[in-house]
XYZ file of C-alpha atoms in Angstrom:
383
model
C 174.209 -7.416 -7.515
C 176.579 -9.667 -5.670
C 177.725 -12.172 -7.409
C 177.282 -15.476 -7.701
C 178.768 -18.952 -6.052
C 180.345 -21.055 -8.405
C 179.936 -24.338 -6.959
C 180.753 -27.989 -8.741
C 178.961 -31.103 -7.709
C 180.265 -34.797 -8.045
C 178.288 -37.598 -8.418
C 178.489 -40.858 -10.029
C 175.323 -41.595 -12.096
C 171.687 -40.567 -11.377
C 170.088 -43.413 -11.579
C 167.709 -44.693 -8.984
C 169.274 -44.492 -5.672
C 168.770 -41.843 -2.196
C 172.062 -40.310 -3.097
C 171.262 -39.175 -6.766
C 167.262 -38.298 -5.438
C 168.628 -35.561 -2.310
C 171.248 -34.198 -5.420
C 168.081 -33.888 -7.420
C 165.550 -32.465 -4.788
C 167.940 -30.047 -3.588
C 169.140 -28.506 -7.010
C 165.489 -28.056 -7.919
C 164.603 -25.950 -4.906
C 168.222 -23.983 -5.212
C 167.763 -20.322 -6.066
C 169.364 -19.956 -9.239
C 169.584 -16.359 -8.946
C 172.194 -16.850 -6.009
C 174.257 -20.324 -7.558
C 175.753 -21.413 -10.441
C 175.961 -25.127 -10.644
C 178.133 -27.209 -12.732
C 176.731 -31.062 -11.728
C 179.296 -33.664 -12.936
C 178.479 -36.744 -13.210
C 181.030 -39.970 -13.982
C 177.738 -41.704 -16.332
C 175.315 -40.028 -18.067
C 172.421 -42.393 -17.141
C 169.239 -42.337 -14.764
C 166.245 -41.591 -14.197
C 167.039 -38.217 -12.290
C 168.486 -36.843 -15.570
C 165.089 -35.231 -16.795
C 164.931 -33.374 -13.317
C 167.602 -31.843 -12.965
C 166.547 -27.863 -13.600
C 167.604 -26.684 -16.478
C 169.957 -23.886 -15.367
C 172.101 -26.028 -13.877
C 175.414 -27.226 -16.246
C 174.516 -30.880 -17.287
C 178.681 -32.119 -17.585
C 179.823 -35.737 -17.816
C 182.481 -38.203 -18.482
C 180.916 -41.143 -20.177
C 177.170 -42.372 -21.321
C 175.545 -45.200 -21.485
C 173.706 -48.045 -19.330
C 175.104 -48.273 -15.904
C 176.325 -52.395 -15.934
C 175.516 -54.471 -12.924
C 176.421 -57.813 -14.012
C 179.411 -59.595 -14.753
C 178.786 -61.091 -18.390
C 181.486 -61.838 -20.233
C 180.949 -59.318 -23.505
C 180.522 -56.214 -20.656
C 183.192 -56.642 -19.273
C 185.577 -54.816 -21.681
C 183.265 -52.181 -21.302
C 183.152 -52.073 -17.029
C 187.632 -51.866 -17.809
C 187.133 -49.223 -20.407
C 184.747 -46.980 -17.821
C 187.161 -47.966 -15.060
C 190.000 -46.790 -16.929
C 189.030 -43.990 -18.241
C 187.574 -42.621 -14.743
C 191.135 -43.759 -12.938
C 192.568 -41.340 -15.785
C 191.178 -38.583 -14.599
C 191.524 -39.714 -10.870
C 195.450 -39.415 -11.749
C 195.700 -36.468 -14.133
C 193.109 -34.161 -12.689
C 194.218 -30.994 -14.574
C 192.520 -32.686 -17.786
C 190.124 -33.177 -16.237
C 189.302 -29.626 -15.147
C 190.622 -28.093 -18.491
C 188.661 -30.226 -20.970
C 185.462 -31.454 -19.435
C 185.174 -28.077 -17.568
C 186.636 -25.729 -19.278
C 188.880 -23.955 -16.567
C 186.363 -22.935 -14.733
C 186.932 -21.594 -11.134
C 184.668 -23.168 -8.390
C 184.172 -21.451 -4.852
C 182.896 -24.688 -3.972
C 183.212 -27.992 -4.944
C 181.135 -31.073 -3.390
C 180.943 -34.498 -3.329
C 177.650 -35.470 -3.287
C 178.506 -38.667 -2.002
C 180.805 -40.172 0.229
C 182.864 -42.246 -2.483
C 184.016 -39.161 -4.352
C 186.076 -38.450 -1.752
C 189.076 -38.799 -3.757
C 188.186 -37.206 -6.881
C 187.528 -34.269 -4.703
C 190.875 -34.198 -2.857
C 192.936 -34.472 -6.265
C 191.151 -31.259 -7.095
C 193.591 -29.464 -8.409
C 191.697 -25.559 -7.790
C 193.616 -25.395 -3.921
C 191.508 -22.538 -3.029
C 187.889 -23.888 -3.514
C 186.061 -24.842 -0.320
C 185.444 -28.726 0.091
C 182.285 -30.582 1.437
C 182.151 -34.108 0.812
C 178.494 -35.787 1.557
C 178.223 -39.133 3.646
C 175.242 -40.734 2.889
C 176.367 -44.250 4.317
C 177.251 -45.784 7.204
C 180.837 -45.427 6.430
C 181.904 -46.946 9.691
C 180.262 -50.516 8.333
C 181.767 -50.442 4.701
C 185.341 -51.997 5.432
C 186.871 -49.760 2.548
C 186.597 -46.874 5.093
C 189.712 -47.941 6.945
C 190.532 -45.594 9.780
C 193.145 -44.254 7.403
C 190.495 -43.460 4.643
C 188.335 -41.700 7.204
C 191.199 -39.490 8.507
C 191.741 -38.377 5.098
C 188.125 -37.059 4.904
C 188.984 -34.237 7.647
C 190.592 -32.980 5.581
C 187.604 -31.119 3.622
C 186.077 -28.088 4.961
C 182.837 -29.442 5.980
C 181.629 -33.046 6.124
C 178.175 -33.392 6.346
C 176.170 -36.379 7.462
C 172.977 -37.825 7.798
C 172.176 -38.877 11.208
C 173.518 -38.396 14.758
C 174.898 -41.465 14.963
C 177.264 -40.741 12.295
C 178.365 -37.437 13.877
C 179.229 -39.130 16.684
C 181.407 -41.510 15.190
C 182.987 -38.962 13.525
C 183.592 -36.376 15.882
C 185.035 -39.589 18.116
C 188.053 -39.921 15.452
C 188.264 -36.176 15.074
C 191.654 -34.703 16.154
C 190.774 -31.311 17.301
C 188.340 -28.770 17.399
C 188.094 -27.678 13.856
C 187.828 -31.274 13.252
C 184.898 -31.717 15.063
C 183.011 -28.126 14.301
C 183.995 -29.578 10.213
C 181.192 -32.997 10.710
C 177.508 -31.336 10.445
C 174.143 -33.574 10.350
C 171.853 -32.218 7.873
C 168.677 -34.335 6.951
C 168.045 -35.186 3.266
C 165.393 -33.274 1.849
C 162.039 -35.108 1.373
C 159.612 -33.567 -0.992
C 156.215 -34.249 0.779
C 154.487 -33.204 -2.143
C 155.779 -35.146 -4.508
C 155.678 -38.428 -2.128
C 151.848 -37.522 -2.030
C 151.250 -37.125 -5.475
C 152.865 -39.887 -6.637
C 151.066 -42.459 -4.282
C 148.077 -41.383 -5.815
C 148.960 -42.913 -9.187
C 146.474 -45.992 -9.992
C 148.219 -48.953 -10.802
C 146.871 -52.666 -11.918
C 149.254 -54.866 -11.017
C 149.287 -54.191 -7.010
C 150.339 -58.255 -6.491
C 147.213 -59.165 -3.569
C 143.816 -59.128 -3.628
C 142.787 -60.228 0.017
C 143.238 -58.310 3.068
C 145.602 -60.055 4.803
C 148.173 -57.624 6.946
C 150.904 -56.341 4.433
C 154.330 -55.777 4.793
C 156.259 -53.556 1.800
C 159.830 -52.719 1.566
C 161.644 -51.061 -0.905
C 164.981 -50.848 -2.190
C 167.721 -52.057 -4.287
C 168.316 -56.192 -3.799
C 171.854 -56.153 -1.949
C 173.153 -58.063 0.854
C 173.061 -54.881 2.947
C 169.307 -54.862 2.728
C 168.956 -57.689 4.458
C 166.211 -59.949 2.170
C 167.014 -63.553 2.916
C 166.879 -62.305 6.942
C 162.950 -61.035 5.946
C 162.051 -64.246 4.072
C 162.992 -66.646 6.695
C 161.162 -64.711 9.273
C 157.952 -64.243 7.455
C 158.514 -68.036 6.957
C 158.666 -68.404 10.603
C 156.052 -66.275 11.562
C 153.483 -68.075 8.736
C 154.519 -71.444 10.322
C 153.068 -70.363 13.760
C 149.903 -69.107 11.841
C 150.562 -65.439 12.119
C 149.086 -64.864 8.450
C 150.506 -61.340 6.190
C 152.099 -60.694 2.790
C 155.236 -58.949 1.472
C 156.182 -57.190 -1.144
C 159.643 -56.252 -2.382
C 160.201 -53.520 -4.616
C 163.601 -53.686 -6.219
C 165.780 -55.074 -8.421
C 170.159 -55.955 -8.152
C 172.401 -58.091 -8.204
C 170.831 -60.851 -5.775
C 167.492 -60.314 -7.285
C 167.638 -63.927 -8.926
C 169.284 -65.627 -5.217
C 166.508 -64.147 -3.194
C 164.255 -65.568 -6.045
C 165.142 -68.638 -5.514
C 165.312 -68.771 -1.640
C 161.757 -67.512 -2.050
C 160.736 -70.591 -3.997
C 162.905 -72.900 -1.850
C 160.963 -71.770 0.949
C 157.115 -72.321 -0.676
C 156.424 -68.602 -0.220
C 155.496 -67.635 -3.905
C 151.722 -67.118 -2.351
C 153.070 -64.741 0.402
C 156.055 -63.018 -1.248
C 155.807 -60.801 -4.556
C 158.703 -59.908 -5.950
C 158.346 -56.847 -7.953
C 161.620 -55.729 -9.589
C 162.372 -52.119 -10.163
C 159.704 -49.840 -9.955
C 159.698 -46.146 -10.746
C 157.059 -45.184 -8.455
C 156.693 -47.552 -5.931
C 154.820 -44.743 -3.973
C 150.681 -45.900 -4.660
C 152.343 -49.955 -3.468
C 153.659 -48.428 -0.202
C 150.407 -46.222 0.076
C 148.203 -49.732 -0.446
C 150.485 -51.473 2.311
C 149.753 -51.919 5.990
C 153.671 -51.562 7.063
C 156.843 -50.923 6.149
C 159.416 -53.203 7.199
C 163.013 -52.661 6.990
C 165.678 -55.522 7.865
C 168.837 -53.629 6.607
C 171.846 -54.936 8.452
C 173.256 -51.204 7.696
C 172.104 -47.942 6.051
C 172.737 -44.353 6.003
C 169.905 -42.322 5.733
C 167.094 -44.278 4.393
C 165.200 -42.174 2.535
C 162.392 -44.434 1.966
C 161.398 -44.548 6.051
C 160.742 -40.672 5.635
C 158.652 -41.506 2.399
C 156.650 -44.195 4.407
C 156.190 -41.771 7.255
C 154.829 -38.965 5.336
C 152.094 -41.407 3.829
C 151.410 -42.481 7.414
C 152.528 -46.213 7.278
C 153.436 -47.872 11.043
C 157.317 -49.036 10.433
C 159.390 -51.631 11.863
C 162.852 -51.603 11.132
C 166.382 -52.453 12.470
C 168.624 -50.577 14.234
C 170.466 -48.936 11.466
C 172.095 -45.630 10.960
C 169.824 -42.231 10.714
C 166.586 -44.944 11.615
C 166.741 -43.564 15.938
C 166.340 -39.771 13.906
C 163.795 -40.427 11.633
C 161.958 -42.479 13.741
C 162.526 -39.789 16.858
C 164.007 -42.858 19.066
C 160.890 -45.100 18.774
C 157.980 -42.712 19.014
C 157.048 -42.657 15.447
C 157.830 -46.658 14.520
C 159.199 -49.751 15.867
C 163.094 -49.980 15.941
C 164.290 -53.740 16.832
C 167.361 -55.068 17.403
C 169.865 -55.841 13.486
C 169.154 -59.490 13.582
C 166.925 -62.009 12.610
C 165.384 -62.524 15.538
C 164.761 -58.606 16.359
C 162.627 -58.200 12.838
C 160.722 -61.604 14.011
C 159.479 -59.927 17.404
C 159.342 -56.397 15.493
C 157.219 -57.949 12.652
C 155.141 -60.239 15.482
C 154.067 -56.964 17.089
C 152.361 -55.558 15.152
C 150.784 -58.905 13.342
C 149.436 -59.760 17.436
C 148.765 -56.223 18.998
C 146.134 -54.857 16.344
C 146.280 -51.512 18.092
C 149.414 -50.863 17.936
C 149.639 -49.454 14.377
C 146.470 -46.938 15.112
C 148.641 -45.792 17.924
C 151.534 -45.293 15.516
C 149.497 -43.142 12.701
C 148.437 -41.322 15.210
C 151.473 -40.388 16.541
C 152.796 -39.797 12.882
C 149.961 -37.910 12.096
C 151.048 -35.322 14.561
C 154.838 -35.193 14.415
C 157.340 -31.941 13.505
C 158.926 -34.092 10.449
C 162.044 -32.402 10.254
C 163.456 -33.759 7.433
C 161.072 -31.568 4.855
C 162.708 -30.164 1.716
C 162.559 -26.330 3.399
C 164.235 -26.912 6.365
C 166.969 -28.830 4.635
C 167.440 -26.923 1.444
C 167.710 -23.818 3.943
C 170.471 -25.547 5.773
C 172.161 -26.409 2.669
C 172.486 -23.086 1.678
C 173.684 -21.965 5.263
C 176.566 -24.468 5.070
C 177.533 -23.446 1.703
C 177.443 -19.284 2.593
C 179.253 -19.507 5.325
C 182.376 -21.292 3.693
């Protein structure tokens, strides 16, 4: 019997997020016969906990709530967690002896791109290294060019849409630099997706039929929310009639709040907060809009596309892959005025969305958990 990998993954929390859901969805569908998986995780919190299989090593370095906000009496608490992360950021070999246990890795990964350095500081020299970008790294101004050379030097640094490989093989230095940046799609559990849509729920926010747009995601600036609301604004003033939901909650869920009620659309906008399963909302919507000024891989444009829901989004990273350049969904220029013609499309040319289903209906999807689990476990057996 040969033996088995050791491999150590790094993540920060596994709370609701794309990141901690493609850690999740792949470890369930590993063979466990083949791995053995330590998953580390900075705070023991999240609702991925409960699904991560059992025979993987469940290690951490701190629980409790993951903290958001800035109020005063949490703060000591945000500097303790800080701290005490940094700690073993500098003094690694503690790390590795006390939390776990001297244990030799094959591999180690980060399973996302901000582990970077926790990864590098490993101090087990002969482990292979893959660090995970699941962001547009080339929009987050962290990611100096300096910070991005420093990523070559892992052994494989996988990606999440073609876009990113280019940009990456573009500031690669030679050719083992380039052959180290792979695109792999996160996995998508299409079964799941379906059975979870199917969930009733009693608080779906509309009762007419009016054309519905949904989006879903965590309320950051990133995502682009105040750019939605004054274009649905627009578009109602010039008697294009819809609705939108927004799933989600963060730290400008109260701002967007407000410019909701500044703007007199508490008819037309719902506000949801946070929802578990936000699959049977999506399911009950027309569309899916996205009006992200940047993304990596957004997860949730697979999720609408396996329910069969037209999209309209910006041009963000991993969007031209999933969306196969425009055949399976509407991709409009990142500004305000590109989700105003995207979302007046489809509001004015009533075929249009049959035509899209259709065409969704019929498409190769690859981004289903198979196909990416398998390359997953190519990656790692060829290290």
């Amino acid at each position: 019997m040969p033996q088995k990998k050791k491999i150590l993954i790094r993540i920060g929390s596994l709370r609701h997020g794309g990141a901690e859901k493609v850690v999740v969805n792949f470890l369930k569908n590993l063979p466990k016969d083949k791995y053995e998986v330590d998953l580390l995780i900075n705070l023991y919190t999240g609702m991925y906990i409960k699904e991560v299989p059992s025979w993987v090593n469940l290690r951490y370095l701190l629980k409790g709530e993951m903290i958001t906000t800035n109020k005063p009496h949490e703060i000591p608490v945000k500097a303790f967690r800080v701290l005490y992360q940094k700690m073993f950021l500098w003094f690694p070999s503690l790390l590795y002896k006390f939390v776990l246990k001297n244990k030799k890795y094959d591999v180690e990964i980060g399973a996302i791109h901000g582990m970077y350095r926790e990864l590098l500081s490993s101090p087990q020299k002969d482990s292979k290294k893959i660090i995970w970008i699941q962001n547009d790294i080339f929009n987050l101004k962290e990611y100096t060019p300096d910070v991005i050379r420093q990523l070559f030097r892992f052994d494989r640094i996988l990606v999440i849409s073609n876009k990113l490989k280019e940009e990456m093989q573009k500031v690669s230095q030679n050719d083992r630099e380039k052959k180290a940046v792979v695109k792999i799609f996160n996995p998508i559990d299409k079964k799941d997706t379906l059975n979870k849509a199917n969930t009733p729920i009693d608080d779906y926010p509309f009762s007419n039929d009016l054309p519905t747009f949904i989006t879903i995601g965590t309320v950051y600036p990133q995502k682009g929310y105040d750019r939605l609301l004054d274009v649905h604004k627009k578009l109602i003033n010039e008697g294009l009639k819809h609705q939108i939901i927004i799933i989600g909650d963060g730290f400008e869920f109260e701002k967007t709040q407000t410019k909701l009620n500044q703007l007199g659309l508490q008819d037309t906008v719902k506000m949801l907060g946070f929802r578990s399963n936000p699959y049977p909302y999506l399911k009950k919507a027309d569309f899916y809009v996205m009006s992200s000024r940047h993304e990596g891989f957004p997860t949730i444009i697979a999720e609408a596309l396996i329910l069969n829901k037209p999209v309209v989004s910006t041009d963000v990273s991993g969007i031209k892959d999933l969306l196969q350049d425009g055949q399976l969904g509407l991709i409009t220029p990142n500004s305000e005025e590109g989700i105003y013609e995207g979302m007046k499309k489809f509001l004015s040319e009533k075929e249009l969305s049959a035509r899209y289903e259709n065409e969704i209906k019929t498409a190769d999807l690859p981004f289903v958990l198979e196909k990416s689990v398998a390359h997953l476990q190519d990656i790692i057996d060829e290290l």
